[in-house]
CSV table of C-alpha atoms and ligand atoms in Angstrom, one decimal:
chain,number,residue,atom,x,y,z
A,1,MET,CA,-46.2,-17.1,-49.2
A,2,ARG,CA,-44.3,-16.4,-46.0
A,3,ALA,CA,-41.8,-18.6,-44.3
A,4,TYR,CA,-43.3,-17.8,-40.9
A,5,ASP,CA,-46.7,-19.2,-41.8
A,6,LEU,CA,-45.2,-22.4,-43.2
A,7,ILE,CA,-43.1,-23.0,-40.1
A,8,LEU,CA,-46.2,-22.5,-38.0
A,9,LYS,CA,-48.1,-24.9,-40.2
A,10,LYS,CA,-45.5,-27.6,-39.7
A,11,ARG,CA,-45.2,-26.9,-36.0
A,12,GLU,CA,-48.9,-27.6,-35.7
A,13,GLY,CA,-48.4,-30.9,-37.4
A,14,ASP,CA,-50.1,-30.0,-40.8
A,15,GLU,CA,-49.0,-31.1,-44.2
A,16,LEU,CA,-47.0,-28.8,-46.5
A,17,SER,CA,-47.9,-28.7,-50.2
A,18,LYS,CA,-45.4,-29.2,-53.0
A,19,GLU,CA,-45.5,-25.5,-53.8
A,20,GLU,CA,-44.8,-24.6,-50.2
A,21,ILE,CA,-41.9,-27.0,-49.9
A,22,LYS,CA,-40.4,-25.6,-53.2
A,23,PHE,CA,-40.8,-22.1,-51.9
A,24,LEU,CA,-38.9,-22.9,-48.7
A,25,ILE,CA,-36.1,-24.8,-50.4
A,26,ASP,CA,-35.6,-22.2,-53.2
A,27,GLY,CA,-35.7,-19.3,-50.7
A,28,PHE,CA,-33.2,-21.0,-48.4
A,29,THR,CA,-30.9,-21.8,-51.3
A,30,ASN,CA,-30.8,-18.3,-52.7
A,31,GLY,CA,-30.5,-16.7,-49.2
A,32,ASP,CA,-34.0,-15.1,-49.0
A,33,ILE,CA,-34.9,-17.4,-46.1
A,34,PRO,CA,-32.4,-17.1,-43.3
A,35,ASP,CA,-30.7,-19.9,-41.3
A,36,TYR,CA,-32.8,-19.2,-38.2
A,37,GLN,CA,-36.1,-19.8,-40.0
A,38,MET,CA,-34.8,-23.0,-41.7
A,39,SER,CA,-33.5,-24.2,-38.3
A,40,ALA,CA,-37.0,-23.8,-36.8
A,41,LEU,CA,-38.5,-25.6,-39.7
A,42,SER,CA,-36.0,-28.4,-39.4
A,43,MET,CA,-36.9,-28.8,-35.7
A,44,ALA,CA,-40.6,-28.8,-36.6
A,45,ILE,CA,-40.0,-31.5,-39.1
A,46,TYR,CA,-37.9,-33.4,-36.6
A,47,PHE,CA,-40.9,-33.5,-34.2
A,48,ASN,CA,-43.8,-33.8,-36.5
A,49,GLY,CA,-42.3,-35.7,-39.4
A,50,MET,CA,-43.4,-35.6,-43.0
A,51,ASN,CA,-45.5,-38.1,-45.0
A,52,ASP,CA,-44.2,-39.9,-48.0
A,53,ARG,CA,-45.6,-37.3,-50.5
A,54,GLU,CA,-44.0,-34.4,-48.6
A,55,THR,CA,-40.7,-36.3,-48.3
A,56,ALA,CA,-40.7,-37.0,-52.1
A,57,ASP,CA,-41.5,-33.3,-52.8
A,58,LEU,CA,-38.7,-32.2,-50.5
A,59,THR,CA,-36.3,-34.6,-52.3
A,60,MET,CA,-37.2,-33.2,-55.7
A,61,ALA,CA,-37.0,-29.6,-54.6
A,62,MET,CA,-33.5,-30.2,-53.2
A,63,ALA,CA,-32.4,-32.2,-56.3
A,64,GLU,CA,-33.6,-29.2,-58.5
A,65,SER,CA,-31.7,-26.7,-56.3
A,66,GLY,CA,-28.5,-27.0,-58.4
A,67,ASP,CA,-27.1,-28.8,-61.4
A,68,GLN,CA,-28.6,-32.1,-62.5
A,69,ILE,CA,-26.2,-34.5,-64.2
A,70,ASP,CA,-27.1,-36.0,-67.5
A,71,LEU,CA,-25.7,-39.5,-67.9
A,72,SER,CA,-27.6,-40.3,-71.0
A,73,LYS,CA,-24.4,-40.4,-73.1
A,74,ILE,CA,-23.4,-43.5,-71.2
A,75,LYS,CA,-24.8,-46.6,-72.7
A,76,GLY,CA,-26.7,-49.0,-70.5
A,77,VAL,CA,-28.6,-48.7,-67.2
A,78,LYS,CA,-26.6,-46.6,-64.6
A,79,VAL,CA,-27.0,-48.0,-61.1
A,80,ASP,CA,-25.6,-46.0,-58.2
A,81,LYS,CA,-25.0,-47.2,-54.6
A,82,HIS,CA,-25.1,-45.2,-51.4
A,83,SER,CA,-24.3,-46.0,-47.8
A,84,THR,CA,-25.9,-44.2,-44.9
A,85,GLY,CA,-22.5,-44.2,-43.3
A,86,GLY,CA,-20.6,-46.4,-40.9
A,87,VAL,CA,-17.1,-47.1,-39.6
A,88,GLY,CA,-14.5,-48.6,-41.9
A,89,ASP,CA,-17.0,-48.8,-44.8
A,90,THR,CA,-14.8,-49.9,-47.6
A,91,THR,CA,-17.6,-51.1,-49.9
A,92,SER,CA,-17.5,-48.4,-52.7
A,93,LEU,CA,-13.8,-49.1,-53.3
A,94,VAL,CA,-14.6,-52.8,-54.0
A,95,LEU,CA,-18.0,-52.3,-55.7
A,96,VAL,CA,-17.0,-50.0,-58.5
A,97,PRO,CA,-14.4,-52.4,-60.0
A,98,LEU,CA,-16.4,-55.5,-59.1
A,99,VAL,CA,-19.7,-54.4,-60.7
A,100,SER,CA,-18.1,-52.8,-63.7
A,101,ALA,CA,-16.1,-56.0,-64.3
A,102,ALA,CA,-19.5,-57.6,-64.9
A,103,GLY,CA,-20.1,-55.2,-67.8
A,104,ILE,CA,-22.4,-52.8,-66.0
A,105,PRO,CA,-21.4,-49.1,-66.4
A,106,VAL,CA,-20.6,-47.5,-63.0
A,107,ALA,CA,-20.4,-43.7,-62.9
A,108,LYS,CA,-19.6,-43.0,-59.3
A,109,MET,CA,-19.6,-39.5,-57.8
A,110,SER,CA,-18.4,-39.5,-54.3
A,111,GLY,CA,-17.7,-37.0,-51.6
A,112,ARG,CA,-14.8,-36.1,-49.3
A,113,GLY,CA,-15.7,-37.3,-45.8
A,114,LEU,CA,-16.3,-35.7,-42.5
A,115,GLY,CA,-15.8,-38.1,-39.7
A,116,HIS,CA,-13.6,-41.1,-38.8
A,117,THR,CA,-11.9,-41.4,-42.1
A,118,GLY,CA,-12.0,-39.6,-45.4
A,119,GLY,CA,-14.7,-40.4,-48.0
A,120,THR,CA,-14.2,-42.6,-51.0
A,121,ILE,CA,-12.5,-39.8,-52.9
A,122,ASP,CA,-9.9,-39.2,-50.1
A,123,LYS,CA,-9.3,-42.9,-49.8
A,124,LEU,CA,-8.6,-43.2,-53.6
A,125,GLU,CA,-6.3,-40.2,-53.5
A,126,SER,CA,-4.1,-42.1,-51.1
A,127,ILE,CA,-3.0,-44.0,-54.2
A,128,PRO,CA,-0.1,-41.9,-55.5
A,129,GLY,CA,-1.1,-39.9,-58.7
A,130,PHE,CA,-4.8,-40.9,-58.6
A,131,LYS,CA,-6.9,-38.0,-60.0
A,132,THR,CA,-10.5,-37.5,-59.0
A,133,ASP,CA,-11.2,-34.0,-60.4
A,134,LEU,CA,-12.3,-35.3,-63.8
A,135,SER,CA,-14.3,-33.0,-66.1
A,136,MET,CA,-17.8,-34.1,-66.9
A,137,ASP,CA,-16.8,-35.1,-70.5
A,138,ARG,CA,-13.8,-37.1,-69.2
A,139,PHE,CA,-15.9,-38.8,-66.6
A,140,ILE,CA,-18.5,-39.9,-69.2
A,141,ASP,CA,-15.8,-40.9,-71.7
A,142,ASN,CA,-14.0,-43.0,-69.1
A,143,VAL,CA,-17.2,-44.9,-68.3
A,144,ASN,CA,-17.9,-45.6,-72.0
A,145,GLU,CA,-14.3,-46.7,-72.5
A,146,ILE,CA,-13.6,-48.9,-69.4
A,147,LYS,CA,-17.1,-49.1,-67.8
A,148,ALA,CA,-16.0,-47.3,-64.6
A,149,ALA,CA,-15.0,-43.9,-63.3
A,150,ILE,CA,-15.0,-42.3,-59.9
A,151,ALA,CA,-15.0,-38.5,-59.6
A,152,GLY,CA,-15.4,-35.9,-56.8
A,153,GLN,CA,-18.8,-34.3,-56.7
A,154,THR,CA,-19.1,-31.2,-58.9
A,155,GLY,CA,-19.4,-27.8,-57.3
A,156,ASN,CA,-23.1,-27.2,-57.6
A,157,LEU,CA,-24.8,-30.5,-57.0
A,158,THR,CA,-27.7,-30.1,-54.5
A,159,PRO,CA,-26.6,-26.8,-52.9
A,160,ALA,CA,-29.8,-26.9,-50.8
A,161,ASP,CA,-28.6,-30.2,-49.1
A,162,LYS,CA,-25.1,-28.8,-48.5
A,163,LYS,CA,-26.6,-25.8,-46.7
A,164,LEU,CA,-29.3,-27.7,-44.9
A,165,TYR,CA,-26.9,-30.4,-43.8
A,166,SER,CA,-24.5,-27.9,-42.1
A,167,LEU,CA,-27.5,-26.4,-40.3
A,168,ARG,CA,-28.8,-29.7,-39.1
A,169,ASP,CA,-25.4,-30.6,-37.9
A,170,VAL,CA,-25.4,-27.8,-35.4
A,171,THR,CA,-29.1,-27.8,-34.5
A,172,ALA,CA,-29.5,-31.4,-33.4
A,173,THR,CA,-31.7,-32.3,-36.4
A,174,VAL,CA,-29.6,-34.7,-38.3
A,175,ASP,CA,-31.3,-37.9,-37.2
A,176,SER,CA,-34.8,-37.2,-38.6
A,177,ILE,CA,-36.0,-39.8,-41.0
A,178,PRO,CA,-37.6,-37.5,-43.7
A,179,LEU,CA,-34.5,-35.2,-43.5
A,180,ILE,CA,-32.0,-38.0,-44.0
A,181,ALA,CA,-34.1,-39.7,-46.7
A,182,SER,CA,-34.5,-36.5,-48.7
A,183,SER,CA,-30.8,-35.6,-48.2
A,184,ILE,CA,-29.6,-38.9,-49.6
A,185,MET,CA,-32.1,-39.3,-52.3
A,186,SER,CA,-31.8,-35.8,-53.7
A,187,LYS,CA,-28.1,-36.3,-54.3
A,188,LYS,CA,-28.7,-39.6,-56.1
A,189,ILE,CA,-31.5,-38.1,-58.2
A,190,ALA,CA,-29.3,-35.1,-59.1
A,191,GLY,CA,-26.4,-37.5,-59.9
A,192,GLY,CA,-28.4,-38.9,-62.8
A,193,ALA,CA,-28.7,-42.6,-61.6
A,194,ASP,CA,-31.4,-44.7,-63.3
A,195,GLY,CA,-31.4,-47.2,-60.4
A,196,ILE,CA,-30.2,-47.0,-56.8
A,197,VAL,CA,-29.0,-49.5,-54.2
A,198,LEU,CA,-29.0,-48.2,-50.6
A,199,ASP,CA,-26.9,-49.7,-47.9
A,200,VAL,CA,-28.8,-48.7,-44.7
A,201,LYS,CA,-26.7,-49.3,-41.7
A,202,VAL,CA,-28.2,-50.3,-38.3
A,203,GLY,CA,-26.5,-50.3,-34.9
A,204,SER,CA,-24.5,-48.3,-32.5
A,205,GLY,CA,-22.0,-47.3,-35.2
A,206,ALA,CA,-24.8,-45.8,-37.4
A,207,PHE,CA,-27.3,-43.0,-37.5
A,208,MET,CA,-30.1,-45.5,-37.1
A,209,LYS,CA,-29.6,-47.4,-33.9
A,210,THR,CA,-32.6,-49.7,-34.1
A,211,LEU,CA,-33.8,-52.1,-36.8
A,212,GLU,CA,-37.2,-50.5,-36.6
A,213,ASN,CA,-36.0,-47.0,-37.4
A,214,ALA,CA,-33.6,-48.3,-40.1
A,215,GLU,CA,-36.5,-50.2,-41.7
A,216,LYS,CA,-38.7,-47.0,-41.7
A,217,LEU,CA,-35.8,-45.0,-43.3
A,218,ALA,CA,-35.3,-47.7,-45.9
A,219,GLU,CA,-39.0,-48.0,-46.8
A,220,ILE,CA,-39.3,-44.3,-47.3
A,221,MET,CA,-36.2,-44.0,-49.5
A,222,VAL,CA,-37.4,-47.0,-51.6
A,223,ASN,CA,-40.8,-45.3,-51.9
A,224,ILE,CA,-39.3,-42.0,-53.0
A,225,GLY,CA,-37.2,-43.8,-55.6
A,226,GLU,CA,-40.2,-45.5,-57.1
A,227,LYS,CA,-42.3,-42.3,-57.0
A,228,LEU,CA,-39.5,-40.5,-58.9
A,229,GLY,CA,-39.1,-43.4,-61.5
A,230,ARG,CA,-35.8,-44.8,-60.1
A,231,ASP,CA,-35.7,-48.5,-59.4
A,232,THR,CA,-34.5,-48.6,-55.8
A,233,THR,CA,-33.4,-51.4,-53.4
A,234,ALA,CA,-32.4,-51.0,-49.8
A,235,VAL,CA,-30.3,-53.5,-47.9
A,236,LEU,CA,-30.3,-53.3,-44.1
A,237,THR,CA,-26.9,-54.2,-42.7
A,238,ASP,CA,-25.2,-54.4,-39.4
A,239,MET,CA,-23.1,-51.6,-38.0
A,240,GLU,CA,-22.4,-52.8,-34.5
A,241,GLN,CA,-18.7,-53.3,-35.3
A,242,PRO,CA,-16.5,-51.8,-38.0
A,243,LEU,CA,-16.9,-53.4,-41.4
A,244,GLY,CA,-13.9,-55.5,-42.4
A,245,HIS,CA,-10.7,-55.0,-40.4
A,246,ALA,CA,-9.3,-51.6,-41.6
A,247,VAL,CA,-10.4,-48.1,-40.7
A,248,GLY,CA,-8.2,-45.5,-42.4
A,249,ASN,CA,-7.5,-44.3,-45.9
A,250,ASN,CA,-4.7,-46.3,-47.4
A,251,LEU,CA,-5.4,-49.2,-44.9
A,252,GLU,CA,-8.8,-49.4,-46.5
A,253,VAL,CA,-7.4,-49.3,-50.1
A,254,ILE,CA,-5.2,-52.3,-49.1
A,255,GLU,CA,-8.3,-54.0,-47.6
A,256,ALA,CA,-10.2,-53.4,-50.9
A,257,ILE,CA,-7.3,-54.9,-52.9
A,258,ASN,CA,-7.3,-58.0,-50.7
A,259,THR,CA,-11.1,-58.3,-51.1
A,260,LEU,CA,-11.0,-58.0,-54.9
A,261,LYS,CA,-8.3,-60.8,-54.9
A,262,GLY,CA,-10.6,-63.0,-52.8
A,263,GLU,CA,-8.5,-62.6,-49.7
A,264,GLY,CA,-10.6,-60.0,-47.9
A,265,PRO,CA,-12.5,-60.1,-44.6
A,266,GLU,CA,-15.6,-62.3,-44.7
A,267,ASP,CA,-18.1,-59.6,-43.8
A,268,LEU,CA,-16.8,-57.0,-46.3
A,269,THR,CA,-16.7,-59.6,-49.0
A,270,ASP,CA,-20.3,-60.8,-48.3
A,271,LEU,CA,-21.7,-57.3,-48.2
A,272,CYS,CA,-20.0,-56.3,-51.4
A,273,LEU,CA,-21.4,-59.4,-53.2
A,274,THR,CA,-24.9,-58.7,-51.8
A,275,LEU,CA,-24.9,-55.0,-52.8
A,276,GLY,CA,-23.3,-55.8,-56.1
A,277,ALA,CA,-25.8,-58.6,-56.9
A,278,ASN,CA,-28.7,-56.1,-56.3
A,279,MET,CA,-27.0,-53.6,-58.6
A,280,LEU,CA,-26.8,-56.3,-61.4
A,281,GLU,CA,-30.5,-57.1,-60.8
A,282,ILE,CA,-31.6,-53.5,-61.1
A,283,ALA,CA,-29.5,-53.1,-64.2
A,284,GLY,CA,-31.5,-56.0,-65.7
A,285,GLU,CA,-28.3,-58.0,-66.2
A,286,VAL,CA,-29.5,-61.1,-64.3
A,287,GLU,CA,-32.8,-62.7,-63.7
A,288,SER,CA,-32.2,-63.3,-60.0
A,289,TYR,CA,-30.2,-61.9,-57.2
A,290,GLN,CA,-28.6,-65.4,-56.6
A,291,LYS,CA,-27.3,-65.5,-60.1
A,292,GLY,CA,-25.8,-62.0,-59.7
A,293,TYR,CA,-24.0,-63.1,-56.5
A,294,GLN,CA,-22.6,-66.1,-58.3
A,295,ILE,CA,-21.3,-64.0,-61.3
A,296,LEU,CA,-19.5,-61.6,-59.0
A,297,GLU,CA,-18.0,-64.4,-56.9
A,298,ASP,CA,-16.6,-65.8,-60.1
A,299,LEU,CA,-15.2,-62.4,-61.2
A,300,ILE,CA,-13.2,-62.3,-57.9
A,301,ALA,CA,-12.1,-66.0,-58.2
A,302,ASN,CA,-10.9,-65.6,-61.8
A,303,GLY,CA,-9.0,-62.4,-61.1
A,304,LYS,CA,-11.1,-60.1,-63.4
A,305,ALA,CA,-12.4,-57.9,-60.6
A,306,PHE,CA,-8.8,-57.2,-59.5
A,307,GLU,CA,-7.7,-56.5,-63.1
A,308,GLN,CA,-10.6,-54.1,-63.5
A,309,PHE,CA,-9.4,-52.2,-60.4
A,310,LYS,CA,-5.9,-51.8,-61.9
A,311,LYS,CA,-7.5,-50.6,-65.2
A,312,LEU,CA,-9.5,-48.0,-63.2
A,313,VAL,CA,-6.4,-46.8,-61.3
A,314,LYS,CA,-4.3,-46.6,-64.4
A,315,LYS,CA,-7.0,-44.7,-66.3
A,316,GLN,CA,-7.2,-42.1,-63.6
A,317,GLY,CA,-3.5,-41.6,-63.4
A,318,GLY,CA,-2.7,-43.7,-60.3
A,319,ASP,CA,0.4,-45.7,-59.6
A,320,VAL,CA,-0.6,-49.3,-60.5
A,321,SER,CA,2.6,-50.7,-58.9
A,322,CYS,CA,1.2,-49.8,-55.5
A,323,ILE,CA,-1.9,-51.9,-56.3
A,324,GLU,CA,0.3,-54.8,-57.3
A,325,ASP,CA,2.6,-54.4,-54.3
A,326,PRO,CA,0.7,-52.7,-51.4
A,327,ASP,CA,4.0,-52.6,-49.4
A,328,LYS,CA,4.7,-49.5,-51.5
A,329,PHE,CA,2.0,-47.5,-49.8
A,330,LYS,CA,3.3,-44.9,-47.3
A,331,LYS,CA,3.5,-46.3,-43.8
A,332,SER,CA,2.8,-44.6,-40.5
A,333,GLU,CA,5.8,-43.7,-38.4
A,334,ASN,CA,4.6,-45.7,-35.4
A,335,THR,CA,2.3,-48.5,-34.4
A,336,THR,CA,0.8,-49.4,-31.0
A,337,GLU,CA,-0.7,-52.8,-30.3
A,338,ILE,CA,-3.9,-53.1,-28.3
A,339,LYS,CA,-4.0,-56.3,-26.2
A,340,ALA,CA,-7.0,-58.3,-24.8
A,341,LYS,CA,-7.5,-57.5,-21.2
A,342,ALA,CA,-9.0,-60.9,-20.4
A,343,SER,CA,-9.6,-64.3,-22.0
A,344,GLY,CA,-13.0,-65.1,-23.4
A,345,TYR,CA,-15.1,-64.1,-26.4
A,346,LEU,CA,-15.3,-60.6,-28.0
A,347,SER,CA,-18.9,-59.7,-27.2
A,348,GLN,CA,-18.8,-56.0,-28.3
A,349,LEU,CA,-16.6,-53.8,-30.5
A,350,LYS,CA,-17.6,-50.2,-30.0
A,351,ALA,CA,-17.6,-49.0,-33.6
A,352,LEU,CA,-17.9,-45.3,-33.0
A,353,ASP,CA,-15.1,-45.3,-30.5
A,354,ILE,CA,-12.8,-47.2,-32.9
A,355,GLY,CA,-13.7,-44.7,-35.6
A,356,MET,CA,-13.0,-41.9,-33.2
A,357,ALA,CA,-9.6,-43.3,-32.4
A,358,ALA,CA,-8.7,-43.4,-36.2
A,359,MET,CA,-9.9,-39.8,-36.5
A,360,LEU,CA,-7.8,-38.6,-33.5
A,361,VAL,CA,-4.6,-39.8,-35.1
A,362,GLY,CA,-5.5,-38.0,-38.3
A,363,ALA,CA,-7.4,-40.4,-40.5
A,364,GLY,CA,-10.5,-38.2,-40.7
A,365,ARG,CA,-11.6,-34.6,-40.6
A,366,GLU,CA,-13.4,-32.9,-37.8
A,367,GLN,CA,-14.0,-29.8,-40.0
A,368,LYS,CA,-14.3,-29.2,-43.7
A,369,GLY,CA,-10.8,-28.4,-45.2
A,370,ASP,CA,-8.8,-30.2,-42.4
A,371,GLN,CA,-5.8,-32.1,-43.7
A,372,ILE,CA,-6.0,-35.9,-43.4
A,373,LEU,CA,-3.3,-38.4,-43.2
A,374,ASN,CA,-3.4,-41.4,-45.6
A,375,GLU,CA,-1.2,-43.7,-43.7
A,376,VAL,CA,-2.8,-43.7,-40.2
A,377,GLY,CA,-5.8,-45.6,-38.7
A,378,VAL,CA,-6.9,-48.7,-36.9
A,379,VAL,CA,-6.8,-52.4,-37.9
A,380,VAL,CA,-8.9,-54.7,-35.8
A,381,HIS,CA,-7.6,-58.3,-35.8
A,382,LYS,CA,-10.4,-59.9,-33.9
A,383,LYS,CA,-14.1,-59.5,-34.6
A,384,TYR,CA,-17.4,-60.1,-32.8
A,385,GLY,CA,-17.8,-63.6,-31.4
A,386,GLU,CA,-14.1,-64.6,-31.8
A,387,LYS,CA,-12.2,-66.2,-29.0
A,388,VAL,CA,-9.3,-64.3,-27.5
A,389,THR,CA,-6.7,-65.0,-24.8
A,390,LYS,CA,-5.5,-62.4,-22.3
A,391,GLY,CA,-2.5,-60.4,-23.7
A,392,GLU,CA,-3.3,-61.3,-27.3
A,393,LYS,CA,-3.1,-58.6,-29.9
A,394,ILE,CA,-6.6,-57.5,-30.9
A,395,ALA,CA,-6.0,-54.3,-32.7
A,396,THR,CA,-3.2,-52.1,-34.0
A,397,LEU,CA,-3.2,-48.3,-34.1
A,398,TYR,CA,-1.2,-46.8,-36.9
A,399,HIS,CA,0.0,-43.3,-36.0
A,400,ASN,CA,2.7,-40.8,-36.5
A,401,LYS,CA,3.3,-38.6,-33.5
A,402,GLU,CA,3.1,-39.5,-29.8
A,403,ASN,CA,1.0,-36.7,-28.5
A,404,GLU,CA,-2.2,-36.1,-26.5
A,405,ASN,CA,-4.4,-37.2,-29.3
A,406,THR,CA,-2.5,-40.4,-29.7
A,407,LYS,CA,-2.8,-41.1,-26.0
A,408,GLU,CA,-6.6,-40.4,-26.2
A,409,ALA,CA,-6.9,-42.7,-29.2
A,410,ILE,CA,-5.1,-45.5,-27.3
A,411,ASP,CA,-7.4,-45.0,-24.3
A,412,LYS,CA,-10.4,-45.2,-26.5
A,413,LEU,CA,-9.2,-48.4,-28.2
A,414,ASN,CA,-8.4,-50.0,-24.8
A,415,ASN,CA,-12.0,-49.5,-23.9
A,416,SER,CA,-13.5,-50.5,-27.2
A,417,PHE,CA,-13.3,-54.3,-26.9
A,418,ILE,CA,-15.6,-55.9,-24.4
A,419,ILE,CA,-14.7,-59.5,-23.6
A,420,LYS,CA,-17.1,-61.9,-21.9
A,421,GLU,CA,-16.7,-65.5,-20.7
A,422,GLU,CA,-19.7,-66.8,-22.6
A,423,LYS,CA,-19.8,-67.0,-26.4
A,424,PRO,CA,-22.3,-64.3,-27.6
A,425,GLU,CA,-25.2,-65.0,-29.9
A,426,PRO,CA,-24.1,-64.8,-33.5
A,427,ARG,CA,-25.0,-61.6,-35.3
A,428,LYS,CA,-26.5,-61.2,-38.7
A,429,LEU,CA,-24.7,-59.0,-41.3
A,430,ILE,CA,-27.6,-58.6,-43.7
A,431,TYR,CA,-31.0,-58.1,-41.9
A,432,LYS,CA,-33.3,-57.5,-44.7
A,433,ILE,CA,-33.6,-56.5,-48.4
A,434,ILE,CA,-36.4,-54.1,-49.2
A,435,ASP,CA,-37.4,-53.4,-52.9
B,501,URA,N1,-26.1,-39.0,-45.2
B,501,URA,C1,-26.5,-38.0,-45.9
B,501,URA,O1,-26.1,-37.8,-47.1
B,501,URA,N2,-27.5,-37.2,-45.4
B,501,URA,C2,-28.0,-37.3,-44.2
B,501,URA,O2,-28.8,-36.6,-43.8
B,501,URA,C3,-27.5,-38.4,-43.4
B,501,URA,C4,-26.5,-39.2,-44.0
B,502,CA,CA1,-13.0,-51.6,-43.5
């Protein structure tokens, strides 16, 4: 087999066989196939697509490119959750304690983020003392002991995806449905999950800008999951505005604490209950999604979900007194208030620009290895459809220095909130559930 012939085949719109896909992924992982050939192949896939069978074979080839985690020592059905990525997505911080409080084992592997804020691992590390570099044995023991653990991804999980993702990032081939689907699903399969709940974001703040494309992506991922023997559900959710109020590392931990206590933003709470109920359903814990939703609502109301978060923080070495009294979290040196430019209704919040503002003041990384700041970010006080009066505070930027980046962040925020006289049509948070 020659990489050249396979690139040509895909360029001409033909199907690649399972063996051909495996040859390409193995060769790319071990360095026999150079970046320039893989770039050309990615572009051919971008234009000509892949059918469901090819996408499933690509997923499996990538899952097998490195270590595969064995979670069989954990009792019960292990259900993982994954989000396709949005702005201020605080759900994992809430879901791990919430779902495990219902008695379901949650063994969560998470990454450090690139983008507006850190990933779940970075956010948790903003809790003083919290350790995420658990050994595999410790990780599994913790789940057996308290039903939950969150660890950073191990070194050699899906190396093919790591390499391919960096290449796609610089060759304008990220937003290809088969490439996104196989990238996400390969990590979940290698991570050892029995069942998977996918939060597929739709809107200007997400990879998938239209419901039609998001639906296609969701259907393909659910299909791959079923083909590979993993019960999979996808929830299509709105990403036209940041989720909840907070965008930033310790700001989001505080938002998660509020949500677990029943005092969180309505949209974040509803989304966590929806995703969590689907996790309970896949785990076989409840006979219906509605029942799962009710159980999780009760766990928030009776304080057990919040107790479980404290247990998790304590188990991983974090300072529980910060969770009990969030005023103890490190604070940014400065804050700047963003005011409404007119009276009316908020008819658009530009999620990506709000995320970019948080990144400019240091909440996120532009490049791998960049330092991030825990205490900075953005809190939006008003959301889509709310009434505002001219001069009213609509957002706060938490930042340290007053420099060029801070000025740019303030400019971005000043242009991120569109106010109109008429009340806009209400938006849905959950568009559809595909299983
Ligand atoms: N998230 C991933 O993990 N991979 C993609 O390709 C896109 C989003
Ligand atoms: Ca948030």
